[in-house]
């Protein structure tokens, strides 16, 4: 409701300015006053208009306040300070609408959005860093869906890269295993763990003798070429690990629509189609001299072919070149990514084959790319907007793809290509010790310990989830011994997943996270369990009173209870509960889910304060009791709604 009324206020102001001053102001800035006693909205536009209208800001504000007329849902507009306008809502009208869960529909932009996230190399178990990527991506998908957008969720699978090649090298050259033996190993419950250890061993083998890297190059070439035993083994390994990744993510209720694989991008000649367009447009050019001699390169800010011919080349100039095709003819990561994103936007002129790969418990199908697939399948690609959830270290590569799109003339597509960047996840020294790692005295004094998959140092995603569930279950077992084991395990899982997802979301994207078990699982402070407990507390009130919280909307004179000091304090809780859509819009606009996590915590805090200050079920005045219950119902509903967007469910008890 808060967002809807803000837009209504902006439109009335816009219409008044056009009608009175013949001024068209497309964007009306609306702020929030520092205290609710001043109103619910503040408009500083008089200061912006002063020079244009040649009037003092206060005079303009006065004319707007006196001339704009009534606005539905608002009590009045007031002049403040040197030219601010404060807008006061009609509290009773807002409360009636919130209690009835009225949610006016906003205009939804046309076009499908593609969110690519996770993108874990299918060579070993997923780790804690992958969890941050997946939770950020999945939450952003949920934000978009809440806002009414159509979304495709994709998880890019690099099944022909060096990481997969390294594990193939390990099986063939360190362990001397046949394809049949490897296939048998893939039937192990956690084959990805086996690959985790093998990957670290291969990295050590390379370090022992640099000549061993030649084995990697040969293996990588055979995998990329396809149609041979090495490529077949790589397929067996990558598919088995990929299935494990999907199982891991499903534990966090993270699902995908489509799994595009690099093997199909290569073998369906996506790059060939893109390469032709890039050369013809002058985005790529062949370098005949210098350190990049024999390579196809692009400038970091592409020049037209005519300008490129007249630019004098120097060694320093070549530092501004991005190599796309190496002198040996192999295509780099960025080249394949350019082709892939041209497909995403529907401008490549080629498509994948598709087949069903995984069926989720909620009956949703996940598709995977193939050479030749099903005749009938969902339509993927050809989207209006793209969000790539990829860590901050990939910024240069992401910018290169955007520059290539612009060089090809796809400016609109480039404008709607967003790198959803985030920083790494590390471990606190305490957390690393709890996981069994031996730390040096120097490491013990650090703020955080970086993880390394090549060294085998890190936290496997499933281990982390298992540890969190086990810790939560100890608490649930102690508090609710009367429940069955299955019931206690379900509750513990909900608490653990809520703790993990909230912990990964509460930090802004550009913050390095130092993970800590105790902090994540705490029932106090800014944690998932704290927000979940507020909902459980609200639910218990209705259970004890014999009311249904999901259908509680009494016919009350809300105005009677929303005045005075006590009324204003409770009104602030209603106002916070009205901002769900407003905060979700803000999260989408800034690609920052941390704002929603902060809002969930603050709303839970406000409800807990309300709960402690106002005895509800023992209230003797029936009208006030109904009002307090209505307040509880609204806060509970919005907390459940907000947590659901964060991928967090609420257990029956805690």
XYZ file of C-alpha atoms in Angstrom:
654
model
C 0.000 0.000 0.000
C 2.799 2.432 0.848
C 4.214 2.184 -2.677
C 0.759 2.586 -4.243
C -0.021 5.733 -2.222
C 3.409 7.183 -2.965
C 2.736 6.812 -6.688
C -0.723 8.359 -6.289
C 0.822 11.355 -4.485
C 3.475 11.763 -7.187
C 0.868 11.698 -9.963
C -1.312 14.332 -8.267
C 1.701 16.591 -7.797
C 2.792 16.040 -11.395
C -0.696 16.900 -12.670
C -0.840 20.028 -10.487
C 2.519 21.294 -11.769
C 1.446 20.776 -15.376
C -1.918 22.413 -14.785
C -0.692 25.372 -12.738
C 2.816 26.123 -14.000
C 2.917 24.234 -17.318
C 5.922 22.394 -15.901
C 6.504 18.761 -16.805
C 8.422 17.008 -14.020
C 8.595 13.290 -14.934
C 10.353 12.287 -11.699
C 8.890 13.539 -8.443
C 11.334 12.933 -5.597
C 9.554 11.687 -2.478
C 11.433 11.116 0.751
C 10.517 9.768 4.179
C 10.450 12.283 7.064
C 12.839 11.560 9.953
C 9.868 11.086 12.311
C 6.396 9.779 11.585
C 4.993 12.704 13.595
C 5.923 14.895 10.603
C 3.954 12.721 8.196
C 4.609 9.663 6.032
C 6.099 11.372 2.956
C 8.203 14.483 2.340
C 8.560 16.328 -0.977
C 11.551 18.661 -1.581
C 10.466 19.567 -5.139
C 9.922 23.275 -4.327
C 13.701 23.698 -4.073
C 14.124 22.112 -7.508
C 11.458 24.410 -9.007
C 12.627 27.667 -7.405
C 15.022 28.693 -10.170
C 12.666 27.669 -12.955
C 9.642 29.452 -11.489
C 11.679 32.372 -10.056
C 9.972 32.099 -6.699
C 11.180 31.249 -3.195
C 10.839 27.524 -2.422
C 8.530 28.187 0.519
C 6.175 30.218 -1.688
C 6.005 27.400 -4.253
C 5.389 24.825 -1.542
C 2.627 26.986 -0.089
C 0.931 27.260 -3.495
C 1.068 23.498 -3.975
C -0.318 22.757 -0.493
C -3.158 25.260 -0.906
C -4.007 24.422 -4.488
C -3.584 20.680 -5.022
C -6.893 19.683 -3.452
C -7.859 16.390 -1.749
C -5.944 13.193 -2.543
C -7.623 9.879 -1.800
C -5.909 8.097 1.069
C -4.279 11.277 2.411
C -5.423 13.388 5.323
C -3.588 16.546 4.270
C -0.410 18.172 2.957
C 1.537 20.551 5.189
C 4.151 23.239 4.616
C 7.393 22.651 6.525
C 10.649 24.541 6.962
C 12.022 26.559 4.060
C 9.965 24.772 1.437
C 9.370 21.116 2.259
C 5.933 19.583 1.856
C 4.958 16.850 4.306
C 2.130 14.502 3.374
C 0.020 12.805 6.050
C -1.858 9.609 5.310
C -5.371 8.872 6.471
C -4.340 6.258 9.014
C -7.768 4.656 9.324
C -8.132 4.209 5.554
C -4.656 2.713 5.295
C -5.340 0.356 8.209
C -8.624 -0.857 6.677
C -6.860 -1.560 3.369
C -3.961 -3.364 5.067
C -6.226 -5.458 7.303
C -8.165 -6.531 4.210
C -4.868 -7.168 2.376
C -5.812 -4.851 -0.455
C -2.900 -4.749 -2.867
C -3.564 -2.517 -5.886
C -1.788 -3.847 -8.951
C 1.041 -1.781 -10.348
C 1.823 -1.580 -14.041
C 4.268 -4.371 -14.893
C 6.838 -3.763 -17.672
C 6.577 -6.075 -20.652
C 9.239 -8.597 -21.528
C 10.850 -11.626 -19.938
C 13.829 -11.367 -17.609
C 16.628 -13.920 -17.564
C 18.474 -14.433 -14.278
C 21.594 -16.570 -14.511
C 23.031 -17.699 -11.219
C 25.017 -20.467 -9.496
C 27.017 -21.486 -12.624
C 29.136 -23.931 -10.634
C 31.858 -25.798 -12.503
C 30.648 -29.444 -12.637
C 33.940 -30.866 -11.395
C 33.465 -31.141 -7.619
C 31.082 -30.422 -4.733
C 29.503 -26.977 -4.390
C 31.073 -24.837 -1.664
C 30.084 -21.969 0.596
C 30.929 -19.319 -2.025
C 28.552 -20.965 -4.494
C 25.845 -20.753 -1.844
C 26.117 -16.971 -1.693
C 25.769 -16.776 -5.472
C 22.795 -19.144 -5.562
C 20.977 -17.543 -2.616
C 21.459 -14.045 -4.034
C 20.275 -15.194 -7.468
C 17.310 -17.183 -6.195
C 16.195 -14.321 -3.937
C 16.432 -11.875 -6.835
C 14.248 -14.242 -8.899
C 11.710 -14.263 -6.055
C 11.803 -10.464 -5.887
C 11.059 -10.218 -9.617
C 8.263 -12.789 -9.410
C 6.686 -10.908 -6.494
C 6.755 -7.780 -8.664
C 4.830 -9.653 -11.373
C 7.686 -10.152 -13.834
C 8.116 -13.210 -16.070
C 11.461 -14.828 -15.251
C 13.656 -17.565 -16.735
C 16.175 -19.021 -14.280
C 19.324 -20.371 -15.887
C 22.425 -22.058 -14.513
C 25.321 -22.001 -16.990
C 27.304 -25.238 -17.010
C 30.943 -25.003 -18.117
C 31.383 -28.716 -18.852
C 34.315 -28.305 -21.263
C 36.582 -26.059 -19.197
C 39.903 -26.577 -17.415
C 38.276 -27.521 -14.090
C 36.456 -30.500 -15.600
C 39.589 -31.405 -17.554
C 41.555 -31.486 -14.292
C 39.231 -34.064 -12.734
C 39.363 -36.161 -15.918
C 43.171 -36.016 -15.678
C 42.919 -37.212 -12.087
C 40.787 -40.232 -12.959
C 42.779 -41.215 -16.052
C 46.355 -40.390 -15.082
C 46.494 -40.461 -11.276
C 43.976 -43.209 -10.555
C 44.233 -45.027 -13.907
C 40.486 -45.703 -13.996
C 38.431 -46.784 -17.000
C 35.165 -45.219 -18.056
C 33.262 -48.199 -16.585
C 34.990 -47.778 -13.221
C 34.245 -44.054 -13.225
C 30.601 -44.712 -14.066
C 30.405 -47.072 -11.105
C 31.895 -44.400 -8.832
C 29.255 -41.888 -9.968
C 26.654 -44.069 -8.243
C 28.145 -43.171 -4.857
C 25.832 -40.937 -2.761
C 28.291 -38.035 -2.786
C 30.423 -38.538 -5.868
C 31.066 -34.774 -5.903
C 33.009 -35.168 -2.618
C 35.258 -37.764 -4.251
C 35.925 -35.303 -7.071
C 36.646 -32.520 -4.541
C 39.578 -34.454 -3.101
C 40.781 -35.633 -6.513
C 40.753 -32.063 -7.872
C 43.043 -30.925 -5.036
C 45.385 -33.878 -5.690
C 45.600 -33.009 -9.399
C 46.470 -29.394 -8.545
C 49.288 -30.683 -6.350
C 50.440 -33.013 -9.174
C 50.698 -30.023 -11.528
C 52.727 -28.110 -8.932
C 55.185 -30.982 -8.546
C 56.143 -30.924 -12.239
C 55.050 -28.187 -14.667
C 55.356 -30.696 -17.526
C 52.214 -32.347 -16.168
C 50.266 -29.321 -17.366
C 50.749 -30.623 -20.893
C 48.421 -33.475 -19.952
C 45.788 -30.926 -19.017
C 46.123 -29.124 -22.371
C 45.791 -32.381 -24.316
C 42.776 -33.425 -22.214
C 41.144 -30.025 -22.589
C 41.585 -30.122 -26.358
C 40.012 -33.589 -26.585
C 37.050 -32.522 -24.435
C 36.418 -29.419 -26.542
C 36.744 -31.429 -29.766
C 34.220 -34.067 -28.629
C 33.485 -37.474 -30.179
C 36.242 -39.327 -28.290
C 36.701 -41.381 -25.119
C 38.078 -38.451 -23.095
C 35.061 -36.297 -23.967
C 32.728 -39.177 -23.093
C 34.359 -39.525 -19.662
C 34.096 -35.763 -19.120
C 30.368 -36.038 -19.911
C 29.912 -38.859 -17.381
C 31.695 -36.902 -14.650
C 30.113 -33.493 -15.316
C 26.562 -34.869 -15.518
C 26.967 -36.833 -12.279
C 28.374 -33.802 -10.437
C 25.690 -31.563 -11.915
C 22.972 -33.852 -10.545
C 24.551 -33.550 -7.119
C 24.608 -29.756 -7.419
C 20.883 -29.723 -8.178
C 20.243 -31.917 -5.134
C 22.310 -29.593 -2.940
C 20.490 -26.492 -4.134
C 17.095 -28.168 -3.780
C 17.810 -28.434 -0.037
C 17.616 -24.629 -0.026
C 14.533 -24.612 -2.303
C 16.586 -23.289 -5.223
C 15.465 -24.441 -8.660
C 16.310 -23.737 -12.309
C 14.426 -23.691 -15.597
C 17.291 -24.331 -18.005
C 20.892 -25.558 -17.893
C 22.754 -24.283 -20.984
C 26.058 -26.120 -21.426
C 29.262 -24.893 -22.982
C 29.596 -28.132 -24.951
C 26.525 -27.231 -27.023
C 27.711 -23.647 -27.474
C 30.835 -25.131 -29.057
C 29.346 -28.001 -31.047
C 26.272 -26.127 -32.290
C 28.687 -23.483 -33.602
C 27.286 -20.563 -31.622
C 30.748 -19.043 -31.659
C 31.088 -19.370 -35.436
C 27.900 -17.353 -35.927
C 29.003 -14.721 -33.424
C 32.556 -14.611 -34.837
C 31.276 -13.742 -38.293
C 29.135 -10.889 -36.952
C 31.959 -9.564 -34.773
C 34.457 -9.519 -37.654
C 32.017 -8.013 -40.157
C 31.121 -5.204 -37.740
C 34.747 -4.419 -36.927
C 34.370 -5.264 -33.247
C 37.115 -7.884 -33.662
C 40.246 -7.403 -35.684
C 43.295 -9.553 -36.392
C 46.501 -8.390 -34.718
C 49.596 -8.665 -36.942
C 52.240 -7.482 -34.513
C 53.236 -7.110 -30.888
C 52.492 -9.403 -27.982
C 49.012 -10.211 -29.347
C 50.263 -11.106 -32.825
C 48.142 -13.791 -34.439
C 45.164 -13.187 -32.127
C 41.694 -11.847 -32.808
C 41.235 -8.993 -30.357
C 38.740 -6.308 -29.441
C 39.336 -2.947 -27.851
C 37.947 -2.515 -24.385
C 35.896 0.300 -25.873
C 35.312 -0.920 -29.431
C 36.209 1.455 -32.261
C 34.674 1.487 -35.706
C 36.697 -0.267 -38.412
C 37.518 3.101 -40.027
C 38.859 4.578 -36.797
C 40.752 1.387 -35.925
C 42.651 1.541 -39.260
C 43.903 5.053 -38.480
C 45.013 4.425 -34.890
C 48.779 4.094 -34.491
C 49.483 0.908 -32.541
C 51.985 0.754 -29.692
C 52.813 -1.862 -27.081
C 50.860 0.214 -24.558
C 47.946 0.317 -26.971
C 47.867 -3.469 -26.973
C 47.349 -3.396 -23.217
C 43.915 -2.020 -24.043
C 43.138 -5.033 -26.220
C 41.110 -8.007 -25.072
C 42.178 -11.265 -26.706
C 39.085 -13.165 -27.846
C 40.669 -15.833 -30.085
C 44.192 -16.917 -29.205
C 46.933 -17.330 -31.784
C 46.496 -21.137 -31.623
C 42.874 -20.738 -32.717
C 41.220 -21.522 -29.372
C 38.375 -19.282 -28.251
C 38.656 -17.682 -24.823
C 35.935 -17.561 -22.182
C 34.792 -14.080 -23.226
C 34.285 -15.118 -26.851
C 31.992 -17.977 -25.907
C 30.222 -15.679 -23.456
C 29.571 -13.103 -26.199
C 27.954 -15.793 -28.349
C 25.925 -17.057 -25.393
C 24.597 -13.588 -24.606
C 23.694 -12.943 -28.216
C 21.576 -16.100 -27.908
C 20.091 -14.814 -24.648
C 18.916 -11.659 -26.384
C 17.689 -13.557 -29.449
C 20.125 -11.937 -31.903
C 22.410 -14.895 -32.686
C 20.233 -16.732 -35.196
C 20.854 -20.155 -33.597
C 19.282 -22.189 -30.808
C 19.997 -25.126 -28.519
C 18.437 -28.541 -28.587
C 16.516 -29.234 -25.378
C 15.639 -32.216 -23.210
C 14.215 -32.634 -19.723
C 16.980 -33.247 -17.207
C 15.498 -33.015 -13.714
C 12.005 -33.131 -12.219
C 11.533 -31.220 -8.972
C 9.277 -32.256 -6.103
C 6.938 -29.353 -6.929
C 6.479 -30.876 -10.438
C 8.630 -28.250 -12.127
C 10.876 -29.499 -14.927
C 14.456 -28.414 -15.433
C 15.702 -28.603 -19.041
C 19.248 -29.012 -20.322
C 20.872 -28.161 -23.642
C 21.603 -30.941 -26.156
C 22.657 -31.232 -29.780
C 19.237 -32.520 -30.883
C 16.385 -32.404 -28.393
C 12.641 -32.569 -27.888
C 10.411 -31.073 -30.561
C 8.221 -29.457 -27.905
C 9.898 -27.467 -25.158
C 9.578 -24.117 -23.349
C 10.911 -21.101 -25.194
C 14.173 -19.999 -23.623
C 16.266 -16.988 -24.578
C 15.064 -13.985 -26.583
C 14.627 -11.966 -23.377
C 14.255 -8.261 -22.638
C 16.625 -8.061 -19.655
C 19.516 -10.097 -18.266
C 20.898 -10.269 -14.739
C 24.113 -12.262 -14.361
C 24.921 -13.159 -10.765
C 28.705 -13.461 -10.999
C 31.341 -12.444 -8.475
C 33.134 -9.109 -8.612
C 36.321 -10.640 -10.054
C 34.482 -11.200 -13.351
C 33.729 -7.497 -13.870
C 36.220 -7.090 -16.718
C 34.875 -10.086 -18.638
C 31.292 -8.916 -18.115
C 32.164 -5.429 -19.380
C 33.818 -6.953 -22.460
C 30.572 -8.718 -23.389
C 28.606 -5.479 -22.961
C 31.125 -3.601 -25.121
C 30.876 -6.276 -27.815
C 27.079 -5.953 -27.874
C 27.384 -2.194 -28.263
C 29.937 -2.629 -31.029
C 27.455 -4.868 -32.863
C 24.839 -2.119 -32.591
C 22.768 -3.810 -29.874
C 22.690 -0.775 -27.594
C 19.271 -1.486 -26.120
C 20.346 -5.000 -25.188
C 23.594 -3.713 -23.679
C 21.594 -1.234 -21.582
C 19.582 -4.137 -20.152
C 22.549 -6.378 -19.375
C 23.299 -6.151 -15.651
C 26.271 -7.688 -13.897
C 24.842 -8.597 -10.479
C 28.217 -8.428 -8.755
C 29.064 -9.681 -5.259
C 32.115 -10.314 -3.085
C 33.528 -13.565 -1.719
C 32.621 -15.664 1.309
C 35.344 -16.597 3.782
C 35.403 -18.271 7.200
C 36.040 -16.836 10.616
C 39.018 -18.567 12.250
C 36.623 -20.053 14.819
C 34.411 -21.461 12.064
C 37.409 -22.946 10.223
C 38.598 -24.601 13.452
C 35.119 -26.006 14.137
C 35.218 -27.577 10.674
C 38.445 -29.396 11.537
C 41.038 -27.248 9.746
C 44.435 -26.771 11.376
C 45.281 -23.058 11.438
C 48.611 -21.370 12.024
C 48.929 -18.764 14.778
C 48.964 -16.112 12.058
C 45.704 -17.426 10.560
C 44.060 -17.500 13.989
C 44.645 -13.758 14.259
C 43.049 -12.912 10.913
C 39.546 -11.439 10.526
C 38.724 -14.175 8.035
C 40.289 -17.135 6.228
C 39.962 -17.347 2.449
C 38.941 -20.681 0.952
C 40.647 -22.418 -1.983
C 39.120 -25.278 -3.950
C 42.432 -26.129 -5.622
C 44.001 -26.579 -2.190
C 40.998 -28.512 -0.937
C 40.453 -25.863 1.744
C 36.877 -24.709 2.090
C 33.403 -25.634 3.213
C 31.354 -27.961 1.084
C 27.789 -26.685 0.795
C 26.224 -29.925 2.006
C 28.586 -30.096 4.995
C 27.594 -26.580 5.969
C 23.872 -27.325 5.655
C 24.281 -30.590 7.595
C 26.172 -28.828 10.391
C 23.564 -26.091 10.669
C 20.719 -28.617 10.770
C 22.499 -30.682 13.438
C 23.100 -27.580 15.589
C 19.500 -26.431 15.213
C 18.176 -29.903 16.003
C 20.002 -29.983 19.346
C 18.084 -26.859 20.341
C 14.769 -28.165 18.985
C 15.257 -31.538 20.729
C 15.786 -29.765 24.047
C 12.780 -27.469 23.653
C 10.280 -29.897 22.115
C 11.061 -33.477 23.236
C 7.365 -34.403 22.890
C 7.475 -34.025 19.094
C 8.383 -36.927 16.810
C 11.877 -37.177 15.339
C 10.517 -36.301 11.879
C 8.739 -33.212 13.217
C 11.851 -32.037 15.064
C 14.046 -32.634 12.013
C 11.638 -30.656 9.810
C 11.681 -27.733 12.233
C 15.466 -27.865 12.563
C 15.831 -27.862 8.784
C 13.568 -24.822 8.431
C 15.566 -22.975 11.090
C 18.924 -23.958 9.559
C 17.944 -23.003 6.016
C 16.416 -19.754 7.278
C 19.599 -18.983 9.200
C 21.834 -19.672 6.203
C 19.765 -17.762 3.671
C 19.321 -14.772 5.957
C 23.034 -14.683 6.823
C 23.978 -14.647 3.131
C 21.442 -11.900 2.388
C 21.893 -9.483 5.276
C 25.298 -8.264 4.054
C 25.371 -5.902 1.106
C 26.697 -7.541 -2.050
C 30.035 -5.746 -1.989
C 30.817 -6.911 1.566
C 33.157 -9.834 2.148
C 31.294 -12.327 4.353
C 33.151 -14.103 7.149
C 30.823 -16.983 7.969
C 30.250 -17.959 11.591
C 27.946 -20.766 12.795
C 27.070 -19.208 16.150
C 26.180 -15.833 14.655
C 24.045 -17.339 11.897
C 22.016 -19.606 14.188
C 21.446 -17.131 17.003
C 17.823 -16.527 18.011
C 18.786 -12.972 18.921
C 19.975 -10.075 16.793
C 19.846 -9.728 13.039
C 19.350 -13.372 12.098
C 16.869 -15.568 10.281
C 15.758 -17.408 13.440
C 14.970 -14.055 15.110
C 12.567 -13.118 12.293
C 11.089 -16.634 12.209
C 10.526 -16.532 15.974
C 8.538 -13.283 15.685
C 6.125 -15.063 13.328
C 5.879 -18.102 15.635
C 5.158 -15.763 18.555
C 2.377 -14.029 16.599
C 0.905 -17.380 15.541
C 0.871 -18.569 19.143
C -1.242 -15.571 20.151
C -3.964 -16.608 17.707
C -3.673 -20.273 18.637
C -4.144 -19.501 22.321
C -7.037 -17.158 21.591
C -8.774 -19.576 19.248
C -8.618 -17.248 16.226
C -7.544 -17.830 12.612
C -4.714 -15.379 11.836
C -5.046 -15.868 8.078
C -8.672 -14.704 8.015
C -8.739 -12.107 10.780
C -10.047 -8.761 9.547
C -12.420 -7.188 12.078
C -14.706 -4.277 11.264
C -13.202 -1.599 13.500
C -13.003 2.148 13.839
C -9.244 2.162 13.373
C -9.033 5.935 13.808
C -10.025 5.523 17.438
C -6.857 3.564 18.219
C -4.292 5.390 16.101
C -4.064 8.761 17.802
C -2.008 9.911 20.772
C 1.416 8.627 21.784
C 0.366 4.985 22.056
C -1.508 5.112 18.769
C 1.433 6.625 16.907
C 3.764 3.920 18.195
C 1.428 1.181 16.918
C 0.857 3.118 13.696
C 4.601 2.911 13.013
C 4.277 -0.902 13.053
C 1.359 -0.725 10.580
C 3.322 1.683 8.405
C 6.363 -0.624 8.365
C 4.094 -3.550 7.451
C 2.713 -1.556 4.514
C 6.138 -1.245 2.862
C 6.661 -4.773 1.514
C 6.137 -3.855 -2.145
C 8.001 -0.578 -1.675
C 11.083 -2.373 -0.327
C 10.907 -5.055 -3.017
C 10.878 -2.382 -5.719
C 13.903 -0.795 -4.058
C 15.738 -4.135 -3.947
C 15.083 -4.717 -7.654
C 16.091 -1.197 -8.687
C 19.385 -1.428 -6.793
C 19.965 -5.205 -7.194
C 20.452 -5.268 -3.430
C 18.437 -7.887 -1.474
C 20.107 -6.789 1.774
C 17.489 -4.036 2.067
C 14.751 -6.649 2.388
C 16.718 -8.584 5.018
C 17.143 -5.378 7.016
C 13.424 -4.639 6.687
C 12.501 -8.136 7.899
C 14.671 -7.657 10.980
C 13.283 -4.200 11.740
C 9.680 -5.335 11.301
C 10.331 -8.298 13.610
C 11.898 -5.902 16.129
C 8.910 -3.568 16.000
C 6.487 -6.437 16.437
C 8.417 -7.827 19.418
C 8.387 -4.380 21.057
C 4.634 -4.160 20.438
C 4.149 -7.669 21.858
C 5.957 -6.842 25.106
C 4.209 -3.496 25.618
C 0.626 -4.516 24.882
C -1.021 -7.517 26.565
C -3.319 -8.767 23.810
C -5.355 -11.749 24.945
C -5.832 -10.283 28.431
C -7.048 -6.900 27.121
C -10.431 -6.197 28.781
C -11.723 -3.732 26.166
C -13.029 -5.957 23.363
C -12.646 -3.281 20.675
C -9.038 -2.599 21.613
C -8.382 -6.338 21.831
C -9.644 -6.740 18.263
C -7.400 -3.867 17.181
C -4.336 -5.423 18.830
C -5.137 -8.762 17.179
C -5.542 -7.035 13.805
C -2.136 -5.398 14.311
C -0.620 -8.795 15.095
C -2.264 -10.403 12.052
C -0.939 -7.744 9.666
C 2.613 -7.861 11.063
C 2.581 -11.670 10.945
C 1.296 -11.803 7.367
C 3.866 -9.334 6.057
C 6.744 -11.033 7.863
C 5.734 -14.373 6.331
C 5.492 -12.684 2.937
C 8.890 -10.996 3.232
C 10.614 -14.150 4.479
C 9.072 -16.158 1.612
C 10.639 -13.746 -0.881
C 13.939 -14.435 0.885
C 13.293 -18.186 0.469
C 12.675 -18.685 4.199
C 9.746 -20.684 5.607
C 8.502 -20.456 9.187
C 8.326 -23.569 11.413
C 5.295 -24.366 13.540
C 7.274 -23.981 16.770
C 10.753 -22.862 17.786
